[in-house]
Amino acid sequence: MPTWLADNPPAATGPAPTMADRELHCDMVVVGSGSAALSAALTAAAGGLRVLVLEKSAWLGGTSAMSGGATWAPANLHAAAAGIADSSEEALDYLRASAPPGWQSAEEPLWRAFSAAAGAMIECLEGHSPVRFELTDEPDPLAQYPGAKARGRMLAPRSLTRRQLRRAGIGALGRWLRPSPLPQYYSYHEIIGLDVYHHPLASAWRLAPRLLWRWLSGTRSKGAALIAGLLAGCRRLGCQFERHARATHLLLDEQGRVGGLWALQHGQVLKVLAPRGVILASGGFEWDAARLAEHFPGPVDFIASPRSNEGDGQRMAEQAGAQLAHMDQANINPAMPWRYQGQAHCLAVFFHYEPNAIIVNRHGQRFVNEFTFNLGEALDQRESPGGASAQLPAWVISDRSLLKRSPMLRWFHRFDSRWLVRAPTLAALAEKIGLPAAQLEATVARFNGFCERGVDEDFARAGGAHGLARSDKRIHAGLAPISQGPFVALPFNRTFLATKGGPRTDEHGRVLRTDGSVLEGLYCCGVAMANPIGTRAVGAGTTLGPNMTWGYICARDVLRRGEAWR
């Protein structure tokens, strides 16, 4: 485990406060300010509720603001406008077929609710905020399963200029939008379509006038555009925001119903009364070092989310009697070293999509098709359920031509000199990284033989790279030998974008107790919940799309139950 993770202080625990320095009143309170939280806040506010959003850090937007903005939403209005036939039933078929064994019995009601609500969520966000989505050309990557679509479910937000956001009423909230480590001047469509990763200078020159205009106009793109647009919509609808406010405990009445929470802000105790409900959308627990080690033993390269993601929502729900599930599930990527806000960080990039690169495990053996879509699941294989890692530490192995194909690797190497290892021979490389030399040489020789014959006989590494190579120019498919020293190795262990375990919910987003009953007044969405789409993703946007949909589902249920009380 990296020292910067092991040294992260444990999350706050202890008994609930009894006295408040300040009391806040609202109809509904949302914990967190990422895409799931803002989707919930926007939906509830559009329905007439007084909404308070609590953000633990100084910045608004969470991991979503740092993301590429890819959004997987089946049966959406943009697909329909493009003449693409899709339905919630087809999406449900796809989720059923692609899920891990044994998941359907518990997750079927949630899959059905998500499939039915995703399109309505997109309409709601566009109807009440300046956020506008566009289709990408990306297919569902698991094309072999029933219900998969060649196009229509992958969306990305349009860029927004400073002027557009001001006109939309974002006001002072724009100052507190979490900065993104990604270059803001390229849209998501350009990143996947122009191959900026392999040809940064050529791409910049090609788009120079457009990039200059975006710089001058203060343009936000990708996840930053999504969050900025949602913030503008929330502010226009009257949502209140409190930053530096860490929720610590839930407020339960004598009947066990949640009606608010306690929080700490600048050393003061806040008591938030929210009779219509509390929605937990506080992100994952990946920055809680002890809990991460418990559920994900083995090597970790980086964590790509804000350091405030310490599992506060999961902890509060557990203290209130909630059932936790899927704690061993996560959004797992490879990544390259980077700096973010003056601290060690990373950029989550699939840098191994090269014809002359293979991935080997701690035994020096290939163990997966390097172009498989759900590579994170392969990296996180366990020797037994909940047990130790079966493959890690893992490495990308290649030769000097990799650095010519991917010149940005040299740039990222500057941020961590230990990240890229070079040696004149494979035997010397194996010694440097602690692999058995004979096995590594045999693995490379076998792969080179496949290159001569043009067929990967071990893992059927396809030239089409799960269908995404047609739309994503970052993927350089095919087979090429690893033969020209110096040889290189790059660590390829787990990088966490977000854990995906938390309170078990029903199909309305209501949190369930350990006995299966509903913990009234408490909802959970996004990666703070026991997410019904775990480590095995179904598309590039299966974090943001489902997260925002579950925020929408939770808020709609709060509104519906309020109407029933009248």
XYZ file of C-alpha atoms in Angstrom:
566
model
C 0.000 0.000 0.000
C 1.433 3.425 -0.890
C 2.697 5.395 2.102
C 0.489 8.354 1.176
C -2.548 6.079 1.611
C -1.379 4.273 4.740
C -0.673 7.648 6.379
C -4.163 8.957 5.667
C -5.812 9.647 9.050
C -8.758 7.442 10.031
C -12.248 8.793 9.549
C -13.995 10.464 12.466
C -15.884 8.161 14.836
C -17.371 8.467 18.305
C -20.708 9.157 19.952
C -23.232 11.526 18.427
C -23.308 15.128 19.686
C -26.019 16.200 22.107
C -25.840 19.987 21.675
C -25.699 22.074 18.507
C -23.946 25.364 17.843
C -26.173 25.950 14.846
C -29.468 24.438 13.692
C -30.470 24.215 10.018
C -33.922 23.407 8.653
C -34.827 21.996 5.239
C -37.175 19.459 3.701
C -34.432 17.126 2.485
C -30.677 17.030 3.013
C -28.173 15.494 0.584
C -24.736 14.406 1.806
C -22.150 14.939 -0.937
C -22.020 17.107 -4.052
C -21.042 14.745 -6.885
C -23.228 13.760 -9.813
C -25.521 11.462 -7.781
C -25.973 14.087 -5.068
C -26.708 16.940 -7.472
C -29.080 14.813 -9.534
C -31.026 14.086 -6.337
C -30.931 17.720 -5.211
C -32.022 19.053 -8.607
C -34.887 16.562 -8.906
C -36.187 17.259 -5.400
C -35.884 21.026 -5.784
C -37.700 20.874 -9.125
C -40.485 19.112 -7.226
C -40.769 21.994 -4.785
C -38.678 20.826 -1.827
C -36.272 22.968 0.170
C -32.981 21.130 -0.335
C -29.728 21.448 1.580
C -26.504 19.972 0.163
C -23.674 19.247 2.608
C -20.166 18.967 1.170
C -17.348 17.802 3.405
C -14.516 19.465 1.489
C -13.952 22.997 0.240
C -14.801 21.925 -3.323
C -18.087 20.978 -4.971
C -18.427 18.147 -7.457
C -16.588 15.167 -5.983
C -15.013 12.594 -8.274
C -17.569 13.442 -10.975
C -16.028 16.887 -11.513
C -12.654 15.236 -12.122
C -14.035 12.686 -14.593
C -14.313 12.429 -18.346
C -18.077 12.838 -18.134
C -18.972 9.557 -19.888
C -22.602 8.724 -19.091
C -24.288 5.381 -19.830
C -28.053 5.882 -20.020
C -30.195 3.428 -21.996
C -33.406 4.397 -23.777
C -32.599 8.110 -23.763
C -34.158 10.897 -25.830
C -30.980 11.555 -27.859
C -30.909 7.977 -29.111
C -34.572 8.229 -30.030
C -33.930 11.491 -31.893
C -31.160 9.766 -33.845
C -33.536 6.973 -34.851
C -31.871 4.370 -32.610
C -34.352 1.871 -31.230
C -33.833 1.056 -27.549
C -35.995 0.175 -24.577
C -35.746 -0.369 -20.852
C -36.496 -4.066 -21.383
C -33.527 -4.438 -23.731
C -31.306 -2.661 -21.214
C -32.570 -4.994 -18.504
C -31.740 -8.006 -20.692
C -28.201 -6.639 -21.104
C -27.764 -6.099 -17.356
C -29.041 -9.589 -16.579
C -26.809 -11.306 -19.120
C -23.627 -9.417 -18.237
C -23.906 -9.574 -14.436
C -21.700 -11.798 -12.256
C -23.171 -15.185 -11.304
C -25.619 -15.003 -8.415
C -26.353 -11.286 -8.653
C -29.738 -11.460 -10.346
C -31.697 -12.717 -7.336
C -30.831 -9.618 -5.288
C -30.320 -6.991 -7.983
C -33.178 -7.655 -10.440
C -35.555 -5.080 -8.874
C -32.801 -2.440 -8.892
C -31.781 -3.183 -12.488
C -35.406 -2.874 -13.526
C -35.803 0.454 -11.707
C -32.605 1.843 -13.216
C -33.468 0.718 -16.749
C -36.884 2.345 -16.509
C -35.622 5.630 -15.030
C -32.358 6.361 -16.895
C -34.016 8.071 -19.846
C -36.288 10.123 -17.592
C -33.247 11.191 -15.565
C -31.582 12.644 -18.673
C -34.764 14.570 -19.511
C -35.025 15.890 -15.948
C -31.439 17.146 -15.837
C -31.701 18.808 -19.230
C -35.091 20.272 -18.355
C -33.931 21.960 -15.137
C -30.275 22.840 -15.807
C -28.020 24.015 -18.641
C -26.546 20.503 -18.940
C -26.927 19.118 -22.458
C -25.807 15.670 -23.534
C -24.670 14.385 -26.919
C -24.384 10.825 -28.197
C -20.958 9.328 -28.708
C -20.156 6.592 -31.228
C -19.180 4.098 -28.529
C -20.957 0.723 -28.469
C -21.924 -1.370 -25.493
C -18.603 -3.200 -25.038
C -20.127 -6.566 -24.084
C -21.665 -6.977 -27.523
C -22.038 -10.737 -27.172
C -24.866 -10.395 -24.652
C -28.594 -10.014 -25.362
C -29.785 -6.423 -25.261
C -26.431 -4.862 -26.208
C -26.518 -1.875 -28.563
C -23.976 -0.790 -31.167
C -24.713 2.862 -30.371
C -27.091 5.097 -28.463
C -26.470 4.507 -24.758
C -23.213 6.383 -24.334
C -23.555 10.127 -23.824
C -21.188 12.927 -22.892
C -22.007 16.461 -21.697
C -21.503 19.395 -24.014
C -18.957 21.983 -22.941
C -20.189 25.104 -21.166
C -18.583 28.539 -21.309
C -18.222 30.943 -18.415
C -20.866 33.161 -20.001
C -23.355 30.300 -20.356
C -22.931 29.387 -16.705
C -23.363 32.974 -15.562
C -26.537 33.315 -17.604
C -27.755 30.051 -16.061
C -27.258 31.530 -12.598
C -24.357 29.549 -11.185
C -23.215 32.581 -9.225
C -20.548 32.153 -6.542
C -20.858 28.352 -6.634
C -18.693 28.321 -9.759
C -15.713 29.459 -7.698
C -15.897 26.245 -5.700
C -16.131 23.758 -8.560
C -13.576 21.040 -7.861
C -10.629 21.423 -10.279
C -10.126 18.598 -12.730
C -6.730 16.984 -13.330
C -7.808 16.383 -16.946
C -7.145 19.012 -19.642
C -10.314 21.097 -19.764
C -9.923 22.419 -23.283
C -10.711 19.106 -25.010
C -14.215 17.669 -25.064
C -14.846 14.007 -24.336
C -15.599 13.414 -28.021
C -12.241 14.924 -29.014
C -10.292 12.923 -26.426
C -11.566 9.605 -27.772
C -11.698 10.677 -31.413
C -8.397 12.488 -31.959
C -5.935 10.312 -30.037
C -4.573 13.165 -27.928
C -2.761 10.601 -25.791
C -0.524 9.344 -28.626
C -0.288 12.602 -30.603
C -0.602 15.494 -28.138
C 1.185 18.118 -30.222
C -0.502 17.221 -33.503
C -3.918 17.221 -31.821
C -3.287 20.586 -30.185
C -2.128 22.104 -33.484
C -5.146 20.747 -35.327
C -7.544 22.320 -32.833
C -5.481 25.415 -31.975
C -8.109 28.086 -32.804
C -10.819 26.144 -30.990
C -8.612 25.540 -27.942
C -7.646 29.220 -27.796
C -11.277 30.258 -27.843
C -12.094 27.814 -25.051
C -9.267 29.212 -22.943
C -10.451 32.769 -23.490
C -14.095 31.886 -22.802
C -13.387 29.894 -19.628
C -14.919 26.751 -21.087
C -15.687 23.775 -18.859
C -15.748 20.336 -20.462
C -16.295 16.683 -19.578
C -17.137 16.066 -15.912
C -16.513 19.695 -15.008
C -19.185 20.813 -17.487
C -21.621 18.253 -16.084
C -21.138 19.376 -12.486
C -21.062 23.095 -13.309
C -24.342 22.744 -15.195
C -25.967 20.804 -12.351
C -24.759 23.369 -9.801
C -26.287 26.154 -11.889
C -29.595 24.295 -12.074
C -29.616 23.574 -8.339
C -28.845 27.160 -7.436
C -31.582 28.478 -9.743
C -34.074 26.184 -7.989
C -33.071 27.453 -4.560
C -30.860 24.653 -3.235
C -28.639 25.702 -0.338
C -25.036 24.558 -0.047
C -22.808 24.198 3.014
C -19.148 23.441 2.366
C -16.580 22.195 4.916
C -19.526 20.368 6.536
C -18.785 16.774 7.470
C -21.845 14.687 8.300
C -21.067 12.443 11.275
C -24.268 10.877 12.647
C -27.887 10.423 11.616
C -30.825 11.713 13.662
C -33.394 9.006 14.424
C -36.716 9.551 16.185
C -38.322 7.196 18.690
C -39.823 5.113 15.868
C -36.402 4.700 14.272
C -37.125 7.058 11.343
C -34.280 9.229 10.037
C -35.178 12.902 10.112
C -31.865 14.693 9.831
C -28.228 14.475 10.828
C -25.350 15.929 12.798
C -22.385 17.566 11.077
C -19.167 19.382 11.931
C -18.243 22.643 10.228
C -15.226 24.761 11.183
C -15.239 23.264 14.665
C -18.946 23.914 15.205
C -21.655 21.288 15.606
C -24.519 21.535 13.110
C -27.897 19.939 13.660
C -29.755 19.541 10.370
C -33.483 18.815 10.582
C -34.829 17.292 7.361
C -38.241 15.680 7.954
C -38.676 14.528 4.345
C -35.463 12.515 4.313
C -31.688 12.188 4.128
C -29.978 11.079 0.922
C -26.458 9.712 1.289
C -24.410 10.393 -1.843
C -21.035 10.821 -0.184
C -18.926 8.659 -2.499
C -16.829 5.600 -1.783
C -14.626 4.566 1.129
C -11.378 4.208 -0.831
C -9.527 6.780 1.308
C -10.309 4.889 4.523
C -7.042 2.936 4.586
C -8.193 0.334 7.123
C -11.477 -0.447 5.391
C -9.841 -0.540 1.954
C -7.217 -3.023 3.192
C -9.978 -5.143 4.744
C -11.995 -5.472 1.550
C -9.230 -5.111 -1.069
C -6.093 -6.794 0.261
C -3.011 -6.570 -1.937
C -1.151 -3.954 -3.959
C -2.691 -0.570 -4.744
C -1.018 1.790 -7.211
C -3.099 4.949 -6.844
C -6.436 6.392 -5.760
C -8.007 8.746 -8.278
C -10.782 10.281 -6.179
C -10.724 13.224 -3.739
C -9.164 12.459 -0.374
C -12.466 13.271 1.310
C -13.948 9.937 0.141
C -13.503 8.173 3.469
C -16.803 6.306 3.642
C -18.722 8.670 5.932
C -22.076 7.686 4.428
C -21.385 3.982 4.795
C -20.299 4.483 8.403
C -23.337 6.552 9.402
C -25.726 4.083 7.808
C -24.012 1.153 9.502
C -24.273 2.894 12.887
C -28.008 3.326 12.276
C -28.464 -0.412 11.637
C -28.152 -0.564 7.840
C -27.141 -3.702 5.999
C -23.903 -3.242 4.006
C -23.245 -5.164 0.793
C -20.881 -5.293 -2.198
C -18.042 -3.932 -0.077
C -15.580 -5.818 -2.312
C -16.770 -4.054 -5.482
C -15.093 -1.005 -7.047
C -14.418 0.981 -10.181
C -10.865 -0.197 -10.840
C -8.532 1.235 -13.471
C -4.857 1.411 -14.314
C -3.323 4.857 -13.916
C -0.233 6.993 -14.406
C 1.409 9.209 -11.751
C 0.361 12.835 -11.588
C 0.169 15.766 -9.173
C -3.137 17.223 -8.024
C -3.468 20.217 -5.731
C 0.168 19.837 -4.692
C -0.073 16.171 -3.687
C 0.730 12.797 -5.225
C -2.131 11.721 -7.432
C -2.759 10.019 -10.772
C -4.565 10.102 -14.084
C -6.714 7.030 -14.648
C -5.765 6.132 -18.225
C -5.685 2.777 -20.018
C -2.109 3.220 -21.196
C -1.586 -0.425 -22.119
C -3.728 -0.501 -25.291
C -0.698 -1.110 -27.524
C 0.067 -3.973 -29.921
C 3.482 -4.633 -28.295
C 2.398 -4.658 -24.646
C 1.340 -7.551 -22.429
C 0.269 -7.793 -18.802
C 1.883 -10.395 -16.550
C 1.173 -11.419 -12.978
C 3.546 -11.967 -10.076
C 4.610 -15.280 -11.640
C 5.643 -13.622 -14.910
C 2.679 -15.118 -16.787
C -0.067 -13.540 -18.859
C -3.451 -14.015 -17.204
C -5.918 -11.956 -19.249
C -6.696 -10.586 -22.691
C -5.087 -7.160 -22.355
C -7.888 -5.559 -24.381
C -10.743 -7.000 -22.355
C -13.170 -4.315 -21.262
C -13.511 -5.369 -17.626
C -9.797 -5.458 -16.917
C -10.336 -4.155 -13.387
C -12.233 -7.320 -12.537
C -9.329 -9.451 -13.769
C -6.843 -7.443 -11.699
C -8.992 -7.918 -8.608
C -9.290 -11.705 -8.881
C -9.086 -13.368 -5.455
C -7.646 -16.701 -4.388
C -10.937 -17.241 -2.543
C -14.032 -15.062 -1.928
C -12.845 -12.128 0.167
C -9.324 -13.504 0.158
C -5.921 -12.386 -1.056
C -5.168 -11.252 -4.588
C -4.627 -14.065 -7.077
C -2.542 -12.116 -9.616
C -0.939 -9.034 -8.088
C 1.514 -7.461 -8.307
C 1.060 -7.175 -12.071
C 3.174 -5.427 -14.695
C 2.899 -4.168 -18.261
C 5.855 -5.547 -20.207
C 7.045 -4.034 -23.488
C 10.153 -2.729 -25.231
C 11.614 0.570 -26.318
C 9.120 1.025 -29.143
C 6.385 1.524 -26.521
C 7.952 4.852 -25.576
C 7.925 5.895 -29.235
C 4.293 4.887 -29.648
C 3.301 6.613 -26.391
C 5.560 9.625 -25.865
C 3.470 10.867 -22.942
C 4.722 7.952 -20.843
C 8.054 9.755 -20.539
C 6.236 12.850 -19.304
C 4.327 10.977 -16.608
C 7.525 9.231 -15.554
C 8.737 12.647 -14.339
C 6.186 12.564 -11.523
C 7.454 9.259 -10.104
C 10.887 8.031 -11.169
C 10.092 4.535 -9.845
C 7.055 4.104 -12.071
C 8.830 3.131 -15.319
C 11.526 0.444 -15.087
C 14.035 -0.194 -17.884
C 16.676 -2.890 -18.416
C 18.803 -4.078 -21.357
C 17.485 -7.663 -21.208
C 14.333 -9.388 -20.062
C 16.325 -11.276 -17.418
C 17.648 -8.016 -15.984
C 14.175 -6.500 -16.091
C 12.741 -9.505 -14.232
C 15.375 -9.118 -11.522
C 14.561 -5.435 -11.071
C 10.827 -6.008 -10.629
C 11.008 -9.300 -8.721
C 9.699 -11.742 -11.335
C 11.124 -15.184 -12.237
C 13.386 -14.449 -15.213
C 12.951 -17.782 -17.000
C 9.165 -17.551 -16.849
C 9.096 -13.946 -18.085
C 11.366 -14.818 -21.013
C 9.170 -17.795 -21.872
C 6.006 -15.673 -21.689
C 7.431 -13.027 -24.027
C 8.746 -15.664 -26.430
C 5.330 -17.316 -26.591
C 3.622 -13.962 -27.233
C 6.143 -13.131 -29.981
C 5.285 -16.451 -31.611
C 1.626 -15.440 -31.629
C 2.657 -12.186 -33.322
C 4.366 -14.146 -36.124
C 1.268 -16.278 -36.662
C -1.165 -13.371 -36.146
C -3.281 -15.259 -33.588
C -3.252 -15.010 -29.808
C -3.753 -18.671 -28.956
C -3.954 -18.083 -25.194
C -6.462 -15.236 -24.850
C -7.740 -14.527 -28.383
C -6.728 -10.912 -28.156
C -8.974 -9.483 -30.866
C -7.942 -6.804 -33.308
C -11.281 -5.089 -32.727
C -10.558 -4.558 -29.020
C -14.129 -5.267 -27.810
C -15.610 -3.019 -30.490
C -14.289 0.222 -29.019
C -11.287 0.581 -31.342
C -13.600 1.875 -34.059
C -14.703 4.828 -31.933
C -11.797 5.319 -29.517
C -8.565 6.276 -31.260
C -6.614 5.767 -28.033
C -6.791 2.019 -28.666
C -4.022 0.669 -30.919
C -5.169 -2.879 -31.518
C -3.294 -5.802 -33.033
C -0.215 -7.856 -32.169
C 3.425 -6.731 -32.364
C 6.509 -8.469 -30.922
C 8.385 -7.413 -27.794
C 11.944 -7.786 -29.059
C 14.001 -4.566 -29.031
C 15.831 -3.644 -25.835
C 15.884 -1.844 -23.595
C 12.807 -3.583 -22.225
C 10.348 -1.716 -20.029
C 7.976 -2.571 -17.202
C 5.232 -0.426 -15.685
C 3.271 -1.378 -12.550
C -0.282 -2.409 -13.365
C -2.035 -2.936 -10.071
C -5.374 -1.581 -8.939
C -6.161 2.130 -9.041
C -9.454 3.009 -7.403
C -11.748 5.554 -8.995
C -14.369 4.626 -6.388
C -15.410 1.720 -4.244
C -18.990 0.614 -4.938
C -20.116 -0.963 -1.670
C -22.394 0.463 0.993
C -25.909 0.266 2.399
C -28.217 -2.197 0.694
C -31.254 -0.405 -0.769
C -34.547 -1.359 -2.323
C -35.629 -0.370 -5.839
C -36.643 3.097 -4.587
C -33.222 3.820 -3.098
C -34.459 3.347 0.481
C -31.818 1.944 2.829
C -32.538 -1.491 4.308
C -31.779 -2.677 7.834
C -29.885 -5.878 8.572
C -33.243 -7.672 8.965
C -34.372 -6.499 5.504
C -36.858 -3.888 6.719
C -36.763 -0.302 5.448
C -34.857 2.291 7.468
C -37.479 4.978 6.912
C -36.287 8.415 5.873
C -32.839 7.269 4.729
C -31.853 6.907 1.076
C -28.557 6.120 -0.591
C -27.328 6.482 -4.169
C -24.223 6.494 -6.343
C -21.107 4.676 -5.217
C -22.078 5.161 -1.561
C -24.787 2.489 -1.996
C -24.434 -1.244 -2.513
C -24.265 -0.512 -6.199
C -26.228 -2.915 -8.435
C -23.497 -2.582 -11.089
C -20.259 -3.560 -9.391
C -16.694 -4.021 -10.553
C -17.976 -5.630 -13.760
C -19.056 -2.581 -15.754
C -21.386 -2.646 -18.768
C -20.081 0.466 -20.533
C -17.588 3.294 -20.210
C -20.153 5.470 -18.427
C -21.500 2.952 -15.920
C -20.487 5.060 -12.983
C -21.966 8.472 -13.838
C -25.074 7.247 -15.655
C -26.319 4.880 -12.946
C -25.168 7.250 -10.176
C -27.275 10.123 -11.482
C -30.184 7.785 -12.144
C -30.153 6.550 -8.553
C -30.047 10.122 -7.286
C -33.100 10.810 -9.455
C -34.867 7.648 -8.221
C -34.267 8.548 -4.558
C -35.551 12.100 -4.965
C -38.620 10.971 -6.910
C -39.501 8.593 -4.088
C -39.100 11.353 -1.495
C -41.486 13.503 -3.564
C -43.937 10.665 -4.093
C -44.135 9.801 -0.407
C -44.609 13.458 0.469
C -47.560 13.630 -1.895
C -49.032 10.524 -0.261
C -48.858 12.182 3.170
C -50.928 15.185 2.052
